[in-house]
Amino acid sequence: MPIPVLSIITWLPMASALIAACISTRRDNLFKIIALITLLGQGICFLAILYRLPFPLSCEPSQYASTSLFFVERFSWVCFPLGKLGMLSSNYYLGIDGLNIGLVALALIVMFIGIIASWHIKKYVKAYFILYLLLNTLIIGSLLALDFLLFYIFFEITLIPIYFFIGLWGDTKGPYAATKFFLYTLLGTILILVVLIGLGLSAYDPIATGIHTGIINTPLHESVVAETVDMIQQMVQNNQIASKDIVHTFDIPLMADVKNFVPNASFNVASGKLLGGYPLRLLGFLVLLVGFLIKLAVVPFHSWLPDAHVQAPTPISIVLAGILLKLGGYGLLRTAYSIFPEGAVFYGFWIGILGVGCSIYAALNALAMQDLKRMIAYASIAHIGFFLLGLSSLTAEGVQGALYQLISHGLITTLLFLLVEALYKKTNDRTINHYSGLAARMPYYTTLTLIAFSAALGLPGFSGFIAELLILLGAFQSSIFSTYLPIGLGILGGLCILLNATYYVWAIQRMFAGKFSLYLPALEPTLKDIDVQERVVLLSVIVLVAVLGLCPNLLLNLTRDTLIHLVDRIQEVGQANLQKLLM
């Protein structure tokens, strides 16, 4: 029996949290050690996954579902009757492929750095690390779940730990920022839930339906799976299987095949159902899009993010910007773009417009910020806008660049928030104009900050450059060859890079250049350069960013085939579905 490595990497933090719950609250350092050992254990499991990958990677779609997975763990979880509508099933379904393998690696790195940054936590230490371990399981579960209901449960519950982190361990306005965060993101998850329910009632599992009706009564050999699935799909379409015998599913790969939708169901392409004169499948994509954009904090759904970052403790800001926001982008690709490819085609232009507009608006706001942490928060929003531009191109290069942007930006924002914390804990002040000439007093800090800002600018040699290059290549290719985007959006995307550089350059000029001075001279004795431990952590992240900038194929080779298959399917199936819906 194979080792369930995906389940281990998901549930190990939860097991550690249960162990920590049984330990006396006076053993503060023990909780930190447990969390650290847990992340190391997850890292070993992930390395085992990489070691067992079937190189060269193959991403041919399976005959049973429109996806290909490197590893999978799947068994029946819940199944309950719906009366005349049949059965509704949900599976414990974990899988890893090119779409999520890089994000899982990012999550483990960011969560590990978050523990290092949490070492100084003194308040409610036991509760803090139990919640941190819980959040770890929820993030990894969200990334690995391929059953939409299972994904939604993991995705939804991430709100709870973050709410308490901001409310209990944040600054003076932490409760306000936590409430704002919770209500905003809860709205997004409710929108996702509406579509989730509709999909569950529309899609079905052909193999499970065959077993339930007695058509299949023996384990199927791989060679006859395709024939059996085709036969059952044809029987369902011809109403030869009664509705009460159909087994509905939340399986995302099965939902990606339009043949696995019940006739006359809400989201069946052939049914042509409308709401207010609008095809329901296009509305379904739009609702999912808005739900995940709220999680991504894209303009105009962004106002919760700067407050959350400023009020949250720095380790939580690292986790929030480094990986939690990225779940929104991953959710878009895994669900909306996979299940409703016609929506990706139909709304592609407007997604591109939104991405460029988001980048420009957030960059201008970052330029006006005096709080260094708030500036980085708006910079994060600006880079997410660039991610949307890559998605909207619907090209292999653009979508690869968008995913690369998620991973690259997760590391870079982690680095930036670590630098903010290194300065803040010495002076308790994040106001940019309160510093001048720091290069003279903090040479190591200045050097690392200049490198981090260069990475955030997207200079060659860093991961951000590769992401932006691929996104712009995709945008221009889309405008020239496939007409999904006008060429003006690609040009504006290039100008956004220049605009994003302004606030970093201006911050460098104000804080590090010129004669040394502090707004509060009494803080001068506490203003010392960063210590060896801080240098090691910061340099480690810089090395990762540089490696992804100099050796991009380390990641691209893992993601390329999956994303090429996804883009090809969106262009082919999406266009065909859209023509049927708009006839």
PDB file of C-alpha atoms in Angstrom, residues 247-396:
ATOM      1  CA  VAL A 247     -24.713  10.302  -8.740  1.00  0.00           C
ATOM      2  CA  HIS A 248     -23.858  13.998  -8.683  1.00  0.00           C
ATOM      3  CA  THR A 249     -20.302  15.068  -7.900  1.00  0.00           C
ATOM      4  CA  PHE A 250     -18.099  17.965  -6.789  1.00  0.00           C
ATOM      5  CA  ASP A 251     -15.090  16.464  -8.584  1.00  0.00           C
ATOM      6  CA  ILE A 252     -13.346  19.426 -10.288  1.00  0.00           C
ATOM      7  CA  PRO A 253     -11.684  17.399 -13.089  1.00  0.00           C
ATOM      8  CA  LEU A 254     -15.054  15.817 -13.938  1.00  0.00           C
ATOM      9  CA  MET A 255     -16.754  19.226 -13.914  1.00  0.00           C
ATOM     10  CA  ALA A 256     -14.194  20.367 -16.481  1.00  0.00           C
ATOM     11  CA  ASP A 257     -15.763  17.990 -19.045  1.00  0.00           C
ATOM     12  CA  VAL A 258     -19.065  19.341 -20.386  1.00  0.00           C
ATOM     13  CA  LYS A 259     -20.180  15.763 -21.122  1.00  0.00           C
ATOM     14  CA  ASN A 260     -20.471  15.171 -17.376  1.00  0.00           C
ATOM     15  CA  PHE A 261     -23.422  17.537 -16.942  1.00  0.00           C
ATOM     16  CA  VAL A 262     -26.989  16.317 -16.571  1.00  0.00           C
ATOM     17  CA  PRO A 263     -29.339  17.284 -19.442  1.00  0.00           C
ATOM     18  CA  ASN A 264     -31.318  20.446 -18.728  1.00  0.00           C
ATOM     19  CA  ALA A 265     -29.127  21.196 -15.668  1.00  0.00           C
ATOM     20  CA  SER A 266     -28.394  24.819 -14.877  1.00  0.00           C
ATOM     21  CA  PHE A 267     -24.779  24.703 -16.051  1.00  0.00           C
ATOM     22  CA  ASN A 268     -25.178  22.324 -18.985  1.00  0.00           C
ATOM     23  CA  VAL A 269     -23.987  24.039 -22.167  1.00  0.00           C
ATOM     24  CA  ALA A 270     -26.633  22.336 -24.286  1.00  0.00           C
ATOM     25  CA  SER A 271     -29.496  23.410 -22.010  1.00  0.00           C
ATOM     26  CA  GLY A 272     -28.914  27.063 -22.886  1.00  0.00           C
ATOM     27  CA  LYS A 273     -30.511  28.240 -19.652  1.00  0.00           C
ATOM     28  CA  LEU A 274     -30.614  31.981 -19.093  1.00  0.00           C
ATOM     29  CA  LEU A 275     -31.011  34.316 -16.136  1.00  0.00           C
ATOM     30  CA  GLY A 276     -32.115  37.800 -17.087  1.00  0.00           C
ATOM     31  CA  GLY A 277     -31.281  37.003 -20.697  1.00  0.00           C
ATOM     32  CA  TYR A 278     -27.727  35.964 -19.765  1.00  0.00           C
ATOM     33  CA  PRO A 279     -26.333  32.411 -20.113  1.00  0.00           C
ATOM     34  CA  LEU A 280     -26.019  30.799 -16.687  1.00  0.00           C
ATOM     35  CA  ARG A 281     -22.560  29.413 -17.420  1.00  0.00           C
ATOM     36  CA  LEU A 282     -21.235  32.906 -18.101  1.00  0.00           C
ATOM     37  CA  LEU A 283     -22.894  34.124 -14.913  1.00  0.00           C
ATOM     38  CA  GLY A 284     -21.364  31.216 -13.022  1.00  0.00           C
ATOM     39  CA  PHE A 285     -17.893  32.208 -14.201  1.00  0.00           C
ATOM     40  CA  LEU A 286     -18.545  35.849 -13.328  1.00  0.00           C
ATOM     41  CA  VAL A 287     -19.688  35.031  -9.787  1.00  0.00           C
ATOM     42  CA  LEU A 288     -16.650  32.808  -9.210  1.00  0.00           C
ATOM     43  CA  LEU A 289     -14.436  35.530 -10.641  1.00  0.00           C
ATOM     44  CA  VAL A 290     -15.758  38.155  -8.219  1.00  0.00           C
ATOM     45  CA  GLY A 291     -15.546  35.750  -5.285  1.00  0.00           C
ATOM     46  CA  PHE A 292     -11.876  34.983  -5.918  1.00  0.00           C
ATOM     47  CA  LEU A 293     -11.022  38.605  -6.788  1.00  0.00           C
ATOM     48  CA  ILE A 294     -12.189  39.603  -3.309  1.00  0.00           C
ATOM     49  CA  LYS A 295      -9.763  37.046  -1.869  1.00  0.00           C
ATOM     50  CA  LEU A 296      -7.022  38.418  -4.143  1.00  0.00           C
ATOM     51  CA  ALA A 297      -7.825  41.966  -2.952  1.00  0.00           C
ATOM     52  CA  VAL A 298      -8.087  43.278  -6.507  1.00  0.00           C
ATOM     53  CA  VAL A 299      -9.345  46.844  -6.964  1.00  0.00           C
ATOM     54  CA  PRO A 300     -12.183  47.671  -6.193  1.00  0.00           C
ATOM     55  CA  PHE A 301     -12.354  44.811  -3.640  1.00  0.00           C
ATOM     56  CA  HIS A 302      -9.055  45.740  -2.026  1.00  0.00           C
ATOM     57  CA  SER A 303      -9.772  48.089   0.857  1.00  0.00           C
ATOM     58  CA  TRP A 304      -9.596  45.367   3.522  1.00  0.00           C
ATOM     59  CA  LEU A 305      -5.996  44.450   2.657  1.00  0.00           C
ATOM     60  CA  PRO A 306      -3.976  47.580   3.624  1.00  0.00           C
ATOM     61  CA  ASP A 307      -5.746  47.738   6.996  1.00  0.00           C
ATOM     62  CA  ALA A 308      -5.180  44.034   7.582  1.00  0.00           C
ATOM     63  CA  HIS A 309      -1.469  44.307   6.758  1.00  0.00           C
ATOM     64  CA  VAL A 310      -0.859  47.381   8.892  1.00  0.00           C
ATOM     65  CA  GLN A 311      -2.685  45.981  11.927  1.00  0.00           C
ATOM     66  CA  ALA A 312      -1.531  42.349  11.661  1.00  0.00           C
ATOM     67  CA  PRO A 313       1.677  41.157  13.314  1.00  0.00           C
ATOM     68  CA  THR A 314       4.450  40.900  10.721  1.00  0.00           C
ATOM     69  CA  PRO A 315       4.545  37.052  10.637  1.00  0.00           C
ATOM     70  CA  ILE A 316       0.861  37.064   9.693  1.00  0.00           C
ATOM     71  CA  SER A 317       1.410  39.793   7.106  1.00  0.00           C
ATOM     72  CA  ILE A 318       4.052  37.484   5.620  1.00  0.00           C
ATOM     73  CA  VAL A 319       1.628  34.549   5.465  1.00  0.00           C
ATOM     74  CA  LEU A 320      -1.258  36.722   4.268  1.00  0.00           C
ATOM     75  CA  ALA A 321       0.649  38.327   1.385  1.00  0.00           C
ATOM     76  CA  GLY A 322       3.019  35.429   0.741  1.00  0.00           C
ATOM     77  CA  ILE A 323       0.507  32.622   0.263  1.00  0.00           C
ATOM     78  CA  LEU A 324      -3.036  33.276   1.534  1.00  0.00           C
ATOM     79  CA  LEU A 325      -3.856  35.860  -1.138  1.00  0.00           C
ATOM     80  CA  LYS A 326      -2.440  33.490  -3.738  1.00  0.00           C
ATOM     81  CA  LEU A 327      -5.230  31.030  -2.965  1.00  0.00           C
ATOM     82  CA  GLY A 328      -7.563  33.403  -4.798  1.00  0.00           C
ATOM     83  CA  GLY A 329      -5.460  33.250  -7.959  1.00  0.00           C
ATOM     84  CA  TYR A 330      -5.069  29.492  -7.671  1.00  0.00           C
ATOM     85  CA  GLY A 331      -8.822  29.085  -7.132  1.00  0.00           C
ATOM     86  CA  LEU A 332      -9.504  31.061 -10.302  1.00  0.00           C
ATOM     87  CA  LEU A 333      -7.300  28.769 -12.378  1.00  0.00           C
ATOM     88  CA  ARG A 334      -8.374  25.513 -10.724  1.00  0.00           C
ATOM     89  CA  THR A 335     -12.139  26.148 -10.765  1.00  0.00           C
ATOM     90  CA  ALA A 336     -13.400  29.075 -12.855  1.00  0.00           C
ATOM     91  CA  TYR A 337     -10.963  28.726 -15.763  1.00  0.00           C
ATOM     92  CA  SER A 338     -11.126  24.929 -15.784  1.00  0.00           C
ATOM     93  CA  ILE A 339     -14.893  24.492 -15.395  1.00  0.00           C
ATOM     94  CA  PHE A 340     -16.117  27.541 -17.361  1.00  0.00           C
ATOM     95  CA  PRO A 341     -13.533  28.028 -20.158  1.00  0.00           C
ATOM     96  CA  GLU A 342     -16.051  29.989 -22.219  1.00  0.00           C
ATOM     97  CA  GLY A 343     -16.209  32.568 -19.406  1.00  0.00           C
ATOM     98  CA  ALA A 344     -12.430  32.983 -19.583  1.00  0.00           C
ATOM     99  CA  VAL A 345     -12.755  33.734 -23.304  1.00  0.00           C
ATOM    100  CA  PHE A 346     -15.826  35.973 -22.987  1.00  0.00           C
ATOM    101  CA  TYR A 347     -14.507  38.092 -20.116  1.00  0.00           C
ATOM    102  CA  GLY A 348     -10.818  37.957 -21.072  1.00  0.00           C
ATOM    103  CA  PHE A 349     -10.656  41.557 -22.306  1.00  0.00           C
ATOM    104  CA  TRP A 350     -12.352  42.932 -19.181  1.00  0.00           C
ATOM    105  CA  ILE A 351     -10.106  40.886 -16.899  1.00  0.00           C
ATOM    106  CA  GLY A 352      -7.133  42.440 -18.677  1.00  0.00           C
ATOM    107  CA  ILE A 353      -8.607  45.928 -18.260  1.00  0.00           C
ATOM    108  CA  LEU A 354      -9.222  45.236 -14.575  1.00  0.00           C
ATOM    109  CA  GLY A 355      -5.659  43.965 -14.128  1.00  0.00           C
ATOM    110  CA  VAL A 356      -4.034  47.020 -15.719  1.00  0.00           C
ATOM    111  CA  GLY A 357      -6.375  49.405 -13.905  1.00  0.00           C
ATOM    112  CA  CYS A 358      -5.676  47.664 -10.606  1.00  0.00           C
ATOM    113  CA  SER A 359      -1.926  47.963 -11.194  1.00  0.00           C
ATOM    114  CA  ILE A 360      -2.086  51.676 -11.996  1.00  0.00           C
ATOM    115  CA  TYR A 361      -4.442  52.546  -9.126  1.00  0.00           C
ATOM    116  CA  ALA A 362      -2.495  50.581  -6.521  1.00  0.00           C
ATOM    117  CA  ALA A 363       0.848  51.973  -7.717  1.00  0.00           C
ATOM    118  CA  LEU A 364      -0.404  55.554  -7.406  1.00  0.00           C
ATOM    119  CA  ASN A 365      -1.672  54.807  -3.898  1.00  0.00           C
ATOM    120  CA  ALA A 366       1.644  53.205  -2.948  1.00  0.00           C
ATOM    121  CA  LEU A 367       3.399  56.346  -4.147  1.00  0.00           C
ATOM    122  CA  ALA A 368       1.313  58.441  -1.738  1.00  0.00           C
ATOM    123  CA  MET A 369       1.842  56.208   1.318  1.00  0.00           C
ATOM    124  CA  GLN A 370       3.984  57.338   4.258  1.00  0.00           C
ATOM    125  CA  ASP A 371       3.710  54.060   6.204  1.00  0.00           C
ATOM    126  CA  LEU A 372       6.263  51.616   4.768  1.00  0.00           C
ATOM    127  CA  LYS A 373       4.091  48.597   5.506  1.00  0.00           C
ATOM    128  CA  ARG A 374       1.053  50.179   3.865  1.00  0.00           C
ATOM    129  CA  MET A 375       3.170  51.046   0.828  1.00  0.00           C
ATOM    130  CA  ILE A 376       4.169  47.387   0.456  1.00  0.00           C
ATOM    131  CA  ALA A 377       0.523  46.365   0.867  1.00  0.00           C
ATOM    132  CA  TYR A 378      -0.484  48.531  -2.103  1.00  0.00           C
ATOM    133  CA  ALA A 379       2.541  47.278  -4.039  1.00  0.00           C
ATOM    134  CA  SER A 380       1.208  43.775  -3.474  1.00  0.00           C
ATOM    135  CA  ILE A 381      -2.131  44.778  -4.996  1.00  0.00           C
ATOM    136  CA  ALA A 382      -0.334  46.290  -7.992  1.00  0.00           C
ATOM    137  CA  HIS A 383       1.509  43.041  -8.683  1.00  0.00           C
ATOM    138  CA  ILE A 384      -1.732  41.058  -8.440  1.00  0.00           C
ATOM    139  CA  GLY A 385      -3.080  43.287 -11.200  1.00  0.00           C
ATOM    140  CA  PHE A 386      -0.203  42.121 -13.376  1.00  0.00           C
ATOM    141  CA  PHE A 387      -1.203  38.534 -12.594  1.00  0.00           C
ATOM    142  CA  LEU A 388      -4.662  39.254 -14.040  1.00  0.00           C
ATOM    143  CA  LEU A 389      -3.107  40.632 -17.225  1.00  0.00           C
ATOM    144  CA  GLY A 390      -1.282  37.333 -17.717  1.00  0.00           C
ATOM    145  CA  LEU A 391      -4.466  35.337 -17.154  1.00  0.00           C
ATOM    146  CA  SER A 392      -6.451  37.450 -19.587  1.00  0.00           C
ATOM    147  CA  SER A 393      -4.028  36.760 -22.440  1.00  0.00           C
ATOM    148  CA  LEU A 394      -5.121  33.092 -22.625  1.00  0.00           C
ATOM    149  CA  THR A 395      -1.718  32.145 -23.977  1.00  0.00           C
ATOM    150  CA  ALA A 396       0.650  29.530 -22.599  1.00  0.00           C
TER     151      ALA A 396
END
